[in-house]
């Protein structure tokens, strides 16, 4: 295996190409790893959405035909298990990408260079701090958006191929699938990049910057999950006590409806088929159940509103990084100017 050529020294690269070329050469191993990871995941997703989905769907048809009718229950169980396993691994890998981007941005892209003085050396030549940070954000942002966007598109194609054909396939509102199928994953990855920039500029140490960048993505992911159901008007369906709950989708709220139309908490008794539940509901003056949820038709409104919110946070993190960098470099520059005078 041929060894990689050593990266040009900082002085050489900043004198010649203080832009995208300099950044790509300086972080060449990370670029190769990113391209390789995207390529591998893309191939696996294509395999999953094609042959694996077809074989699993065939196995489910065999199961429904023989087992449900009291037959000998002969079907290809291995195909079903294989599809489920590969789906789980690829979806988890796509979910982890924003955290990988955050860790790399906080540790290698910003924290390490500021800790070791590489960035400060570049600023003494023909690369200003603002241009340094701009280049380090724009070039990776393009690569992260392109790679993550491609994988999200392939994941959605793969999921659509199995929707309605594979009985154990994840519903559209399952948490990991919900984000892996849409642009929120791309927005989380860009937040990881911006969070890494802010963490590096703020802390100027590798491991603390890595930790803070990961915490930014984790916190934003948690908040996005909590806010997403409330970013678009939901649908409320009311059913009788005998029918129980109805409505399938991203759940927002559920409970009992009283005779006055008020919504109250469900004591968890069940439908009126369960012995004693009629008395429980009579004491509560309950007349039915309500379910507030988002049907599948709300998928894109939910995705787009959440993506816009996450991108706004990413932009705020990036702007804060620029402000902090400008403040931290302005004072030393002023001191040097006064000393020279």
XYZ file of C-alpha atoms in Angstrom:
341
model
C 0.000 0.000 0.000
C 1.492 3.325 -1.057
C 2.069 5.759 1.778
C 0.460 9.164 1.548
C 2.746 12.023 0.658
C 3.400 14.369 3.565
C 1.300 17.507 3.643
C 3.014 20.741 2.621
C 4.274 22.895 5.440
C 2.081 25.700 6.640
C 4.402 28.397 5.336
C 4.394 26.861 1.838
C 0.637 26.491 1.633
C -0.222 29.903 3.049
C 2.220 31.615 0.686
C 0.769 29.942 -2.363
C -2.875 28.991 -1.914
C -4.424 30.322 1.282
C -7.832 28.979 0.349
C -9.633 25.712 -0.318
C -6.550 23.960 -1.735
C -4.535 24.728 1.384
C -7.276 23.378 3.633
C -7.769 20.186 1.624
C -4.037 19.465 1.649
C -3.723 20.155 5.354
C -6.612 17.779 6.190
C -6.103 15.262 3.396
C -6.477 12.133 5.611
C -9.824 13.381 6.946
C -10.990 14.102 3.397
C -10.118 10.574 2.284
C -11.864 9.064 5.291
C -14.993 11.147 4.658
C -15.151 10.193 0.973
C -14.560 6.550 1.849
C -17.236 6.497 4.555
C -19.799 8.158 2.283
C -18.977 5.775 -0.560
C -19.278 2.664 1.631
C -22.562 3.780 3.176
C -23.937 4.697 -0.256
C -23.130 1.240 -1.637
C -24.691 -0.486 1.377
C -27.837 1.649 1.118
C -28.184 0.792 -2.573
C -27.758 -2.890 -1.741
C -30.285 -2.584 1.069
C -32.857 -0.775 -1.057
C -32.525 -3.264 -3.898
C -31.692 -6.960 -3.415
C -32.131 -7.047 0.370
C -35.526 -5.342 0.254
C -36.734 -7.620 -2.544
C -35.664 -10.798 -0.761
C -37.159 -9.671 2.566
C -40.431 -8.665 0.885
C -40.599 -12.069 -0.810
C -40.007 -13.782 2.529
C -42.847 -11.817 4.119
C -45.202 -12.800 1.303
C -44.273 -16.417 1.882
C -44.901 -16.005 5.592
C -48.312 -14.369 5.078
C -49.292 -17.046 2.575
C -48.314 -20.103 4.586
C -48.185 -19.206 8.292
C -51.331 -17.081 8.488
C -53.373 -19.766 6.752
C -52.210 -22.581 8.997
C -49.735 -23.980 6.486
C -46.295 -25.422 7.128
C -44.913 -21.893 7.725
C -42.044 -22.147 5.257
C -40.332 -18.831 4.519
C -36.840 -17.345 4.287
C -36.337 -16.035 7.805
C -32.673 -15.201 7.161
C -33.621 -12.618 4.527
C -35.923 -10.841 6.961
C -33.316 -10.798 9.730
C -30.579 -9.670 7.334
C -32.679 -6.764 6.097
C -33.524 -5.721 9.649
C -29.891 -5.847 10.802
C -28.436 -3.956 7.841
C -31.201 -1.366 8.076
C -30.472 -0.818 11.772
C -26.703 -0.505 11.197
C -26.938 1.908 8.279
C -29.559 4.067 9.985
C -27.439 4.232 13.142
C -24.360 5.134 11.078
C -26.219 7.947 9.333
C -27.497 9.172 12.707
C -23.927 9.204 14.045
C -22.481 11.283 11.175
C -23.314 14.694 12.734
C -21.499 13.607 15.901
C -18.489 12.473 13.855
C -18.412 15.847 12.089
C -18.650 17.661 15.439
C -15.846 15.615 16.970
C -13.550 16.194 13.994
C -14.348 19.902 13.767
C -13.853 20.536 17.454
C -10.705 18.445 17.779
C -8.753 18.515 14.509
C -10.153 21.327 12.391
C -10.159 24.062 15.043
C -9.124 23.013 18.540
C -5.804 21.367 17.689
C -4.641 24.114 15.315
C -5.399 26.825 17.863
C -3.828 24.832 20.695
C -0.607 24.084 18.790
C -0.255 27.558 17.291
C -0.712 26.460 13.661
C -3.536 28.925 13.140
C -1.633 31.770 14.800
C 1.317 31.118 12.493
C -0.960 31.343 9.470
C -2.290 34.700 10.670
C 1.221 36.159 10.706
C 1.542 35.504 6.983
C -1.038 36.294 4.308
C -4.072 34.594 5.896
C -6.183 36.802 8.167
C -8.080 35.223 11.100
C -11.418 35.988 9.442
C -10.382 34.422 6.159
C -8.895 31.456 8.003
C -12.169 30.774 9.801
C -14.268 31.441 6.686
C -12.296 28.927 4.628
C -12.367 26.354 7.410
C -16.142 26.618 7.574
C -17.138 26.929 3.915
C -15.051 24.132 2.404
C -16.019 21.454 4.969
C -19.633 22.695 4.894
C -19.812 21.987 1.157
C -18.337 18.512 1.592
C -20.497 17.700 4.618
C -23.670 18.901 2.898
C -22.926 16.970 -0.293
C -21.995 13.729 1.452
C -24.702 13.743 4.109
C -27.335 14.929 1.633
C -26.512 12.059 -0.721
C -26.799 9.496 2.064
C -30.086 10.953 3.322
C -31.545 10.782 -0.200
C -30.421 7.168 -0.605
C -31.790 6.264 2.816
C -35.187 7.650 1.907
C -35.181 5.770 -1.413
C -34.255 2.602 0.464
C -36.953 3.104 3.112
C -39.596 3.869 0.467
C -38.711 0.656 -1.369
C -39.623 -1.387 1.727
C -42.564 0.678 2.964
C -45.715 -1.440 2.833
C -43.799 -4.502 1.646
C -41.925 -5.475 4.810
C -44.065 -5.992 7.886
C -41.326 -5.132 10.395
C -40.039 -2.041 8.575
C -39.741 1.096 10.701
C -42.654 3.505 10.542
C -41.934 6.935 9.077
C -42.183 8.494 12.540
C -39.685 6.163 14.262
C -37.089 8.539 15.709
C -33.949 7.447 13.850
C -35.824 6.872 10.589
C -37.640 10.191 10.896
C -34.353 12.116 10.781
C -32.348 9.753 8.561
C -34.976 10.166 5.832
C -34.872 13.960 5.794
C -32.741 17.115 5.730
C -32.635 17.463 9.517
C -29.650 15.098 9.489
C -27.795 17.459 7.146
C -28.687 20.383 9.413
C -27.404 18.478 12.470
C -24.108 17.801 10.666
C -23.686 21.492 9.816
C -24.449 22.324 13.439
C -21.663 19.960 14.440
C -19.278 21.848 12.156
C -20.342 25.255 13.480
C -20.304 23.982 17.065
C -16.782 22.666 16.535
C -15.698 26.073 15.268
C -17.160 27.843 18.276
C -15.730 25.289 20.701
C -12.268 25.535 19.140
C -12.201 29.343 19.132
C -13.597 29.520 22.653
C -11.510 26.817 24.361
C -8.438 26.524 22.065
C -7.756 23.023 23.314
C -8.344 19.762 21.457
C -10.212 17.512 23.894
C -12.355 20.201 25.567
C -13.344 21.531 22.126
C -14.258 18.017 20.988
C -16.413 17.506 24.088
C -18.203 20.836 23.728
C -18.890 20.257 20.016
C -20.415 16.846 20.750
C -22.503 18.363 23.533
C -23.830 21.020 21.127
C -25.066 18.396 18.657
C -26.510 16.170 21.366
C -28.368 19.054 23.012
C -29.713 20.326 19.701
C -30.810 16.855 18.652
C -32.699 16.446 21.936
C -34.341 19.869 21.666
C -35.301 19.253 18.029
C -37.024 16.000 19.005
C -38.967 17.830 21.699
C -39.947 20.790 19.526
C -40.633 19.097 16.190
C -44.179 17.866 17.018
C -45.134 21.422 18.004
C -43.740 23.238 14.964
C -46.723 22.381 12.767
C -50.472 22.171 13.585
C -51.384 18.618 14.562
C -54.556 16.615 13.930
C -56.854 15.569 16.792
C -59.027 12.477 16.470
C -61.766 11.684 19.015
C -63.094 8.136 19.413
C -65.557 6.427 21.716
C -64.606 4.641 24.906
C -65.418 1.317 23.286
C -63.169 1.953 20.274
C -60.083 3.032 22.186
C -57.372 5.150 20.628
C -57.149 5.644 16.867
C -54.755 7.516 14.656
C -51.270 6.506 13.533
C -48.390 8.931 13.274
C -46.082 11.137 15.283
C -47.827 11.397 18.635
C -48.245 14.781 20.325
C -50.764 14.113 23.081
C -53.526 11.723 24.089
C -56.025 11.223 26.872
C -59.707 11.291 27.768
C -62.476 13.605 26.613
C -65.092 14.557 29.210
C -68.747 15.419 28.672
C -67.823 19.122 28.691
C -65.242 18.584 25.943
C -62.269 18.971 28.266
C -59.124 16.898 27.723
C -57.835 15.096 30.818
C -55.153 12.512 31.577
C -55.870 8.868 30.888
C -55.720 6.683 34.034
C -54.584 3.803 31.830
C -57.523 1.504 32.369
C -58.045 0.611 28.707
C -61.220 0.388 26.667
C -64.620 -0.353 28.176
C -64.122 -4.003 27.254
C -61.889 -4.277 30.337
C -63.889 -5.089 33.454
C -64.337 -2.141 35.778
C -63.264 0.507 33.255
C -66.821 1.723 32.716
C -66.991 2.686 36.367
C -63.624 4.445 36.225
C -64.630 6.499 33.205
C -68.060 7.269 34.665
C -66.408 8.710 37.774
C -64.255 10.911 35.528
C -67.261 11.915 33.397
C -65.330 10.644 30.366
C -67.096 10.133 27.041
C -64.222 9.134 24.743
C -60.530 9.185 23.896
C -58.600 11.837 21.989
C -55.349 11.478 20.064
C -53.400 14.468 18.806
C -50.839 13.395 16.221
C -49.167 14.161 12.894
C -50.152 11.925 9.958
C -47.631 11.038 7.274
C -48.801 13.980 5.151
C -47.169 16.259 7.746
C -43.732 14.723 7.205
C -42.258 17.420 4.982
C -43.719 20.403 6.847
C -42.245 18.981 10.054
C -38.912 18.271 8.399
C -38.576 21.669 6.745
C -39.584 23.713 9.784
C -37.233 21.743 12.031
C -34.411 21.988 9.491
C -34.851 25.763 9.274
C -34.696 26.043 13.054
C -31.568 23.878 13.324
C -29.835 25.796 10.525
C -30.621 29.046 12.324
C -28.874 27.677 15.407
C -25.901 26.571 13.281
C -25.669 30.062 11.778
C -25.788 31.603 15.251
C -22.961 29.343 16.412
C -20.853 30.279 13.390
C -21.474 34.018 13.847
C -20.548 33.723 17.528
C -17.298 31.998 16.547
C -16.435 34.897 14.201
C -17.194 37.468 16.904
C -15.067 35.668 19.508
C -12.184 35.200 17.066
C -12.246 38.866 16.088
C -12.210 39.963 19.713
C -9.429 37.566 20.687
C -7.169 38.582 17.798
C -7.898 42.305 17.824
C -6.132 43.020 21.137
C -2.803 41.318 20.266
C -2.805 43.012 16.869
C -3.344 46.392 18.514
C -0.497 45.744 20.947
C 1.850 44.833 18.096
C 0.910 47.957 16.184
C 1.524 50.186 19.200
C 4.857 48.486 19.901
C 5.970 48.989 16.307
C 5.044 52.665 16.469
